[in-house]
Amino acid sequence: MATDIKEKIKKYSFIQRNKKTNPQEFDTASIAKLKSVAVCANGKSLTLLESRMAGLSVEEVQYRLEVFGLNEIVNEKAPAWYIQLLQAFIDPFIGVLFILAVVSLITDVIIQKPGERDYTTVAVISTMVLISVLLRFVQEFRSNQAAEKLKSMVKTTATVLRAEGKEEIDIKELVPGDIIQLSAGDMIPSDIRILQSKDLFVSQSMLTGEAIPVEKTGDAVPGAAKQSPLELNNVCFMGTNVVSGTAIATVVNTGEETYFGSLSKSLVGKRAETSFDKGVNSVSYLLIRFMLVMVPLVFVINGITKHNWLEAFLFGISIAVGLTPAMLPMIVTANLAMGAVNMSKRKVVVKRLNAIQNIGAMDILCTDKTGTLTMDKIVLERHLNVYGYEDNEVMKWAYLNSFHQTGLKNLLDVAVLEHVDHHSCLKEGESYKKIDEIPFDFQRRRMSVILEGKNHKHLLICKGAVEEVLDLCTHAFDPGEDDSLQIEKDDVILMDDKMRKIVLEKTKQLNEEGLRVLLVAVKEYEERPLNYSKADESNMILTGFIGFLDPAKPSAGLAIKALHKLGITVKVLTGDNEIVAKKICKDVGIPFSHILLGRDLETMTDDELSKQIDDVSILAKLSPIQKSRVVKVLQAKGHTVGFMGDGINDAAALRDADVGISVDTAVDIAKESADIILLEKDLMVLRKGVIYGRRTFGNIIKYIKMTASSNFGNMFSMLGASALLPFLPMLPIQILINNLLYDISQISIPWDTMDDDYIVTPRKWDASGIGKFMLYVGPISSIFDYATFAVLWYVFKANSPQHAQFFQTGWFIESLLSQTLIIHMIRTRKIPFIQSRATFPVIALTAAIMAIGIYLPFSPLAGAFKLQAMPFLFFPLLVAILLGYCFLTQLIKGWFIRKFDQWL
C-alpha cells in the first residue's frame, strides 16, 4: 500500500517538487500550479492535488514530506565567520597594500642587521589593511543575517484536517494537498487555494502594498491564466494575515516553492556590487596602473645611473609606497563614520557605512507609495449627495451605520468614525437606539443596521458596494439644506435611468481620483417584529456617496520638490493599482505621462523595458521580483538607484538597490535588507541624508584627488631627479615620513564642509576624472619641485654627493609644505581663503603639520631622519616658490573646470 502511494505521487508531475532555474524568481512551475487550481472548481482542484475534503492519510503525508520536504524557508547557509574574514582580503587595493607590507617586511626587517631594522612602513601599512578588512568583514557578516529573520516570522501552528481527524500542527509539517482551517488573526501558513469561506478578508499589504484588506472566496477564477498570482481571489500566500472571517483551504505550494520562499532566496548570498564598490575598485585599478608604470621606470633608471641595484630596488619600493594613498581605508572609514554620526542626529540611522556615498550618488529614488508618499492610513475623504456635493447629512448616515454595527469594524468603518464631528453626530445618535443588524457578507457586499427613533419607527441604514446598493434603491434624496436626519423633511426623487446614470458617472469620476466609493441608503419602517433579513434591503432611498483614500502626506509635495532640486528623479513602484498611484503622484507633484503595469513587464524584455524606463514615473501592480527587476534595469543604464520600502514585498529590491532605505516601523526583513533606516517615514528626512551623503563623498574625493595628484607629482619629480642627480633626491625614510605627515594632515578632512554648488547634483566615482586630475594637476608640483632643485643646486651649491643631505632636507621641507598647502587649493572650485574657507580643524592641522615640517631639521630627530638645519636665506625663497605654486594651481584649476566642467 505504501509503495503504491509513493509511486502515485511521483507519477503526477503536477505535485512534484519544482526545480528552480533561477532561485531569485517565483518559478513558473509554482505559478502554473497556483493558476491551475485557481481556475478549477473545488472538486477538480482537490483532484489535481491528489487530495480530498476528509484530508490526507498518515502514509500520504509521510511520503509527501519526502517528496517536498518540510514547509520552511531554507536559506543559504552563510560561510563561517573566518571564511568571511578571509574573503574580506580579496580586494585590489588591499592586495597592493598587503604586497607592499610583505616586501617592506623583507627589505626593512628580515634582511637588515638587528640594529638597523625599521618597522615603520610595515606597521603603518598593516594598520591600514586591518582597518579596511575589519570594516568590510563586519558589513558582510551583518548582511548575511538578513534571511534569519524569515525563519522567526513563520514559527507558528496551523489547524489541519487529516484522515485521523482535526489537529494543531507546526506549519513546517504541512504538505501540498493538506486541508486547513483559517480564522481571524491567523497567518497563512503556505500558498493555499480557498475551498470554502465566510466573510474572509486577508491583508496582503506586506506583499502588494495595498492598505485595504482584500476579500477571498472559494469560487473558481475563469481567467486565472492571464492574471498575476497576487490578483487571484481564491489564492492566499504564505506570510499574509486573516483580518476577518473563516475559511477552509487546501495547501498548494510549501517551503521554497511558496511566493514568500522565493523572496527569501533573493536575500542570501553575496550582495551585488553597489556604486560605492565599483567606484573604489575603479580607483584602485587606476592607482595600480600608475604604479606598474612608475615603479619599474624609477627602479631601472636608478639602477643604471647609480649602479646600486639593491638601493634602486629599495627606492622603487619607497616609490610604490609613496604612490599608494595608504591612508585611504582609514580616511574613507573616518569620513563615513563622521557622516553616520551626523546623519543619526538627523533621524537617519546608517547600517552599512558604504551606503552614505551611495545615497549621495543616488540620482533615481524608487519608492513604494504606501506610508512614504501617503499617510498609510485610510481616511474618509469625501461625503457627497447624489449630485456630487459635500453633504454632512450623508456623513451622519454613514456614521450611524458604522457606529452601531457589532461585527468586526474594518478600516473603512474606523475611517468614518474618526472623520466625523463626534459631538454633532452623537447628538443625532441619541435620537436612535439600535434594535437589529444584517451583517456583511461577500455575496451581498453590504451591511445594514436597524435603529429605532423616538417616534418608534424603524430606520434601516445600509452601506455597501456601489452596484449592489444601487440595484436595491428605487428613490434618492433630493439634497436638503438642514443637515438633519429627519427624513420626512427631505424631498424624494425617483431612481430613474437618468439618476442612475448620474450616480454611476460620479462613481467613475471618484474612482479615477483614486477613491474607494461606497453608497449609503436608508429605508423607514413602521414599528414591527425584529426579524429583519436581507430581503428587507429593498426599495431603499439612496442618500449619497462616501469616498475613502490613503491620502498624500502634507510634507510629501515639499519633499519631492526638494529631491528634484538635488537632481533626484522619483519613481513610484507599487503593488497597488494605477488609479490610486496616479492620484497620489498628481497630489505630490510627481510628473507622469506613461504608466507601466506588472502585466506589461511580464511581456517585455529587459532591453524593451530599458528603452521606456526613463520616461515612466509610475509602475503599478508590481510583484516583488518585478520591483527588483526595475532597479536592476535602471542600474544597467548607469543610474545609482535608491529604493525605499517597508514591506516583505520590498525586501529583494532593497537588497539589490545601490542604497536600500527603510523605516524603523518596517517589517524585520525589510529593515535587515536595508542599508539606511529612517526614524521618520518622511522624504524630508531622506533629503537630509542625501545632503550628508554628498558632503561625505566630497570629502573622500578630496583626499583621493589631493593624495593621488600630489603623490604622482612627487614621483614624477623623483623620476627626473633620479636620472639627473648623482645622489637620491630624498631617502626612503624621508619619503615615508613625508608621506606619513601629509596623510596625518588630512585626517581632519571628515570635519570639512563642501561648497553649496557641489551638493546640488548627484556625485559618483569617476576613475577617468581622477586620472585626468592626476595628469594635469600633479605635474604642477613637479614644476616647483624642479625650481627647488635649481635653487638648491645653483644657489646653495648642493650639487655633489657630499651635499646630498642638504639637498634632501630642502626638498623634504618644500615637498611637505607644498603638499599640505595644496589641500586648501584643491578642496574647492573657488579661490581658497577668500571665496571658500576650510573649517577650523582643517586649518589648524595643516598649519601644525607645516610647522612640524619646518621644525624637524632643527629638532633632535633630525639625525635619525638624515636631515639638517637649513639657512635663513632658504625660507624667503621657499615662500616665493610656494606662492608661485598656489598662483599657477589656481590658473590651472580655472582652465581645468572650463575644459572638463568638473573639479572634485
mmCIF file of N, CA, C and O in Angstrom, residues 394-443:
data_model
loop_
_atom_site.group_PDB
_atom_site.id
_atom_site.type_symbol
_atom_site.label_atom_id
_atom_site.label_comp_id
_atom_site.label_asym_id
_atom_site.label_seq_id
_atom_site.Cartn_x
_atom_site.Cartn_y
_atom_site.Cartn_z
ATOM 1 N N VAL A 394 -25.092 63.050 4.629
ATOM 2 C CA VAL A 394 -24.597 61.737 4.175
ATOM 3 C C VAL A 394 -23.576 61.197 5.177
ATOM 4 O O VAL A 394 -23.572 60.008 5.509
ATOM 5 N N MET A 395 -22.738 62.081 5.681
ATOM 6 C CA MET A 395 -21.732 61.663 6.656
ATOM 7 C C MET A 395 -22.392 61.125 7.924
ATOM 8 O O MET A 395 -21.940 60.145 8.522
ATOM 9 N N LYS A 396 -23.482 61.767 8.321
ATOM 10 C CA LYS A 396 -24.160 61.335 9.540
ATOM 11 C C LYS A 396 -24.821 59.973 9.371
ATOM 12 O O LYS A 396 -24.802 59.149 10.287
ATOM 13 N N TRP A 397 -25.409 59.737 8.199
ATOM 14 C CA TRP A 397 -25.969 58.403 7.942
ATOM 15 C C TRP A 397 -24.843 57.351 8.044
ATOM 16 O O TRP A 397 -25.029 56.296 8.656
ATOM 17 N N ALA A 398 -23.704 57.645 7.406
ATOM 18 C CA ALA A 398 -22.581 56.699 7.415
ATOM 19 C C ALA A 398 -22.082 56.474 8.832
ATOM 20 O O ALA A 398 -21.749 55.339 9.222
ATOM 21 N N TYR A 399 -22.054 57.549 9.617
ATOM 22 C CA TYR A 399 -21.590 57.419 10.996
ATOM 23 C C TYR A 399 -22.494 56.489 11.804
ATOM 24 O O TYR A 399 -22.023 55.610 12.535
ATOM 25 N N LEU A 400 -23.818 56.672 11.682
ATOM 26 C CA LEU A 400 -24.751 55.831 12.431
ATOM 27 C C LEU A 400 -24.607 54.364 12.045
ATOM 28 O O LEU A 400 -24.696 53.467 12.889
ATOM 29 N N ASN A 401 -24.368 54.093 10.770
ATOM 30 C CA ASN A 401 -24.182 52.716 10.313
ATOM 31 C C ASN A 401 -22.912 52.113 10.920
ATOM 32 O O ASN A 401 -22.927 51.006 11.471
ATOM 33 N N SER A 402 -21.778 52.847 10.831
ATOM 34 C CA SER A 402 -20.505 52.314 11.327
ATOM 35 C C SER A 402 -20.485 52.217 12.853
ATOM 36 O O SER A 402 -19.928 51.281 13.427
ATOM 37 N N PHE A 403 -21.099 53.198 13.509
ATOM 38 C CA PHE A 403 -21.081 53.234 14.968
ATOM 39 C C PHE A 403 -21.876 52.083 15.582
ATOM 40 O O PHE A 403 -21.468 51.487 16.584
ATOM 41 N N HIS A 404 -23.009 51.749 14.979
ATOM 42 C CA HIS A 404 -23.918 50.790 15.597
ATOM 43 C C HIS A 404 -23.671 49.342 15.172
ATOM 44 O O HIS A 404 -24.257 48.431 15.758
ATOM 45 N N GLN A 405 -22.840 49.102 14.167
ATOM 46 C CA GLN A 405 -22.622 47.707 13.772
ATOM 47 C C GLN A 405 -21.802 46.975 14.836
ATOM 48 O O GLN A 405 -20.910 47.558 15.445
ATOM 49 N N THR A 406 -22.122 45.700 15.035
ATOM 50 C CA THR A 406 -21.428 44.919 16.073
ATOM 51 C C THR A 406 -20.374 43.996 15.494
ATOM 52 O O THR A 406 -19.573 43.429 16.228
ATOM 53 N N GLY A 407 -20.377 43.821 14.180
ATOM 54 C CA GLY A 407 -19.369 42.959 13.571
ATOM 55 C C GLY A 407 -17.999 43.617 13.630
ATOM 56 O O GLY A 407 -17.830 44.716 14.162
ATOM 57 N N LEU A 408 -17.003 42.935 13.060
ATOM 58 C CA LEU A 408 -15.646 43.484 13.060
ATOM 59 C C LEU A 408 -15.606 44.778 12.259
ATOM 60 O O LEU A 408 -16.003 44.810 11.096
ATOM 61 N N LYS A 409 -15.199 45.839 12.867
ATOM 62 C CA LYS A 409 -15.116 47.123 12.172
ATOM 63 C C LYS A 409 -13.851 47.130 11.316
ATOM 64 O O LYS A 409 -12.746 47.055 11.827
ATOM 65 N N ASN A 410 -14.051 47.233 9.989
ATOM 66 C CA ASN A 410 -12.879 47.251 9.112
ATOM 67 C C ASN A 410 -12.299 48.664 9.038
ATOM 68 O O ASN A 410 -12.780 49.595 9.696
ATOM 69 N N LEU A 411 -11.260 48.818 8.216
ATOM 70 C CA LEU A 411 -10.562 50.111 8.145
ATOM 71 C C LEU A 411 -11.472 51.230 7.662
ATOM 72 O O LEU A 411 -11.287 52.391 8.037
ATOM 73 N N LEU A 412 -12.460 50.906 6.827
ATOM 74 C CA LEU A 412 -13.366 51.929 6.320
ATOM 75 C C LEU A 412 -14.282 52.442 7.432
ATOM 76 O O LEU A 412 -14.545 53.646 7.527
ATOM 77 N N ASP A 413 -14.776 51.518 8.286
ATOM 78 C CA ASP A 413 -15.608 51.945 9.414
ATOM 79 C C ASP A 413 -14.817 52.819 10.374
ATOM 80 O O ASP A 413 -15.309 53.830 10.878
ATOM 81 N N VAL A 414 -13.573 52.417 10.630
ATOM 82 C CA VAL A 414 -12.714 53.204 11.521
ATOM 83 C C VAL A 414 -12.513 54.605 10.947
ATOM 84 O O VAL A 414 -12.546 55.607 11.669
ATOM 85 N N ALA A 415 -12.329 54.693 9.624
ATOM 86 C CA ALA A 415 -12.139 55.985 8.972
ATOM 87 C C ALA A 415 -13.366 56.875 9.134
ATOM 88 O O ALA A 415 -13.242 58.085 9.370
ATOM 89 N N VAL A 416 -14.553 56.285 8.991
ATOM 90 C CA VAL A 416 -15.790 57.047 9.172
ATOM 91 C C VAL A 416 -15.881 57.589 10.597
ATOM 92 O O VAL A 416 -16.164 58.769 10.824
ATOM 93 N N LEU A 417 -15.631 56.722 11.574
ATOM 94 C CA LEU A 417 -15.764 57.119 12.973
ATOM 95 C C LEU A 417 -14.754 58.190 13.360
ATOM 96 O O LEU A 417 -15.035 59.068 14.171
ATOM 97 N N GLU A 418 -13.542 58.136 12.769
ATOM 98 C CA GLU A 418 -12.518 59.125 13.102
ATOM 99 C C GLU A 418 -12.751 60.464 12.409
ATOM 100 O O GLU A 418 -12.284 61.501 12.861
ATOM 101 N N HIS A 419 -13.499 60.432 11.301
ATOM 102 C CA HIS A 419 -13.644 61.642 10.495
ATOM 103 C C HIS A 419 -14.735 62.574 11.013
ATOM 104 O O HIS A 419 -14.608 63.796 10.938
ATOM 105 N N VAL A 420 -15.793 61.994 11.521
ATOM 106 C CA VAL A 420 -16.985 62.804 11.791
ATOM 107 C C VAL A 420 -16.770 63.773 12.946
ATOM 108 O O VAL A 420 -15.898 63.587 13.792
ATOM 109 N N ASP A 421 -17.588 64.772 12.941
ATOM 110 C CA ASP A 421 -17.665 65.678 14.083
ATOM 111 C C ASP A 421 -18.461 64.935 15.154
ATOM 112 O O ASP A 421 -19.688 64.880 15.113
ATOM 113 N N HIS A 422 -17.742 64.320 16.071
ATOM 114 C CA HIS A 422 -18.383 63.405 17.014
ATOM 115 C C HIS A 422 -19.541 64.038 17.763
ATOM 116 O O HIS A 422 -20.568 63.413 17.975
ATOM 117 N N HIS A 423 -19.383 65.246 18.162
ATOM 118 C CA HIS A 423 -20.400 65.853 19.021
ATOM 119 C C HIS A 423 -21.746 65.962 18.303
ATOM 120 O O HIS A 423 -22.770 65.562 18.829
ATOM 121 N N SER A 424 -21.723 66.500 17.090
ATOM 122 C CA SER A 424 -22.992 66.662 16.387
ATOM 123 C C SER A 424 -23.604 65.319 16.023
ATOM 124 O O SER A 424 -24.805 65.117 16.114
ATOM 125 N N CYS A 425 -22.753 64.355 15.619
ATOM 126 C CA CYS A 425 -23.282 63.045 15.225
ATOM 127 C C CYS A 425 -23.807 62.283 16.432
ATOM 128 O O CYS A 425 -24.827 61.604 16.346
ATOM 129 N N LEU A 426 -23.065 62.369 17.547
ATOM 130 C CA LEU A 426 -23.533 61.676 18.744
ATOM 131 C C LEU A 426 -24.853 62.265 19.230
ATOM 132 O O LEU A 426 -25.707 61.561 19.750
ATOM 133 N N LYS A 427 -25.020 63.566 19.012
ATOM 134 C CA LYS A 427 -26.282 64.208 19.418
ATOM 135 C C LYS A 427 -27.420 63.632 18.582
ATOM 136 O O LYS A 427 -28.507 63.335 19.088
ATOM 137 N N GLU A 428 -27.141 63.457 17.263
ATOM 138 C CA GLU A 428 -28.149 62.825 16.423
ATOM 139 C C GLU A 428 -28.353 61.369 16.837
ATOM 140 O O GLU A 428 -29.452 60.833 16.825
ATOM 141 N N GLY A 429 -27.212 60.713 17.234
ATOM 142 C CA GLY A 429 -27.301 59.314 17.626
ATOM 143 C C GLY A 429 -28.152 59.100 18.864
ATOM 144 O O GLY A 429 -28.717 58.023 19.068
ATOM 145 N N GLU A 430 -28.229 60.127 19.706
ATOM 146 C CA GLU A 430 -29.039 59.990 20.916
ATOM 147 C C GLU A 430 -30.522 59.815 20.591
ATOM 148 O O GLU A 430 -31.301 59.346 21.424
ATOM 149 N N SER A 431 -30.900 60.208 19.382
ATOM 150 C CA SER A 431 -32.310 60.079 18.991
ATOM 151 C C SER A 431 -32.651 58.668 18.555
ATOM 152 O O SER A 431 -33.813 58.361 18.304
ATOM 153 N N TYR A 432 -31.632 57.817 18.396
ATOM 154 C CA TYR A 432 -31.852 56.462 17.890
ATOM 155 C C TYR A 432 -31.206 55.439 18.811
ATOM 156 O O TYR A 432 -30.192 55.710 19.442
ATOM 157 N N LYS A 433 -31.815 54.271 18.857
ATOM 158 C CA LYS A 433 -31.179 53.140 19.528
ATOM 159 C C LYS A 433 -31.206 51.951 18.581
ATOM 160 O O LYS A 433 -32.146 51.782 17.798
ATOM 161 N N LYS A 434 -30.128 51.157 18.628
ATOM 162 C CA LYS A 434 -30.019 50.013 17.725
ATOM 163 C C LYS A 434 -30.931 48.893 18.195
ATOM 164 O O LYS A 434 -30.956 48.560 19.388
ATOM 165 N N ILE A 435 -31.650 48.277 17.228
ATOM 166 C CA ILE A 435 -32.538 47.171 17.572
ATOM 167 C C ILE A 435 -32.248 45.906 16.761
ATOM 168 O O ILE A 435 -32.646 44.816 17.160
ATOM 169 N N ASP A 436 -31.539 46.032 15.636
ATOM 170 C CA ASP A 436 -31.245 44.835 14.843
ATOM 171 C C ASP A 436 -30.104 45.150 13.872
ATOM 172 O O ASP A 436 -29.694 46.304 13.711
ATOM 173 N N GLU A 437 -29.606 44.086 13.216
ATOM 174 C CA GLU A 437 -28.467 44.222 12.298
ATOM 175 C C GLU A 437 -28.509 43.120 11.261
ATOM 176 O O GLU A 437 -28.912 41.990 11.535
ATOM 177 N N ILE A 438 -28.121 43.460 10.032
ATOM 178 C CA ILE A 438 -27.966 42.458 8.973
ATOM 179 C C ILE A 438 -26.477 42.477 8.605
ATOM 180 O O ILE A 438 -26.013 43.411 7.940
ATOM 181 N N PRO A 439 -25.720 41.472 9.048
ATOM 182 C CA PRO A 439 -24.246 41.531 8.907
ATOM 183 C C PRO A 439 -23.785 41.530 7.452
ATOM 184 O O PRO A 439 -24.510 41.140 6.539
ATOM 185 N N PHE A 440 -22.530 41.919 7.290
ATOM 186 C CA PHE A 440 -21.889 41.915 5.969
ATOM 187 C C PHE A 440 -21.634 40.482 5.513
ATOM 188 O O PHE A 440 -21.317 39.600 6.302
ATOM 189 N N ASP A 441 -21.778 40.250 4.206
ATOM 190 C CA ASP A 441 -21.257 39.008 3.619
ATOM 191 C C ASP A 441 -20.792 39.311 2.193
ATOM 192 O O ASP A 441 -21.159 40.327 1.599
ATOM 193 N N PHE A 442 -19.991 38.411 1.653
ATOM 194 C CA PHE A 442 -19.352 38.676 0.365
ATOM 195 C C PHE A 442 -20.320 38.646 -0.807
ATOM 196 O O PHE A 442 -20.080 39.270 -1.830
ATOM 197 N N GLN A 443 -21.392 37.867 -0.667
ATOM 198 C CA GLN A 443 -22.344 37.812 -1.763
ATOM 199 C C GLN A 443 -23.096 39.147 -1.896
ATOM 200 O O GLN A 443 -23.263 39.677 -2.986
#
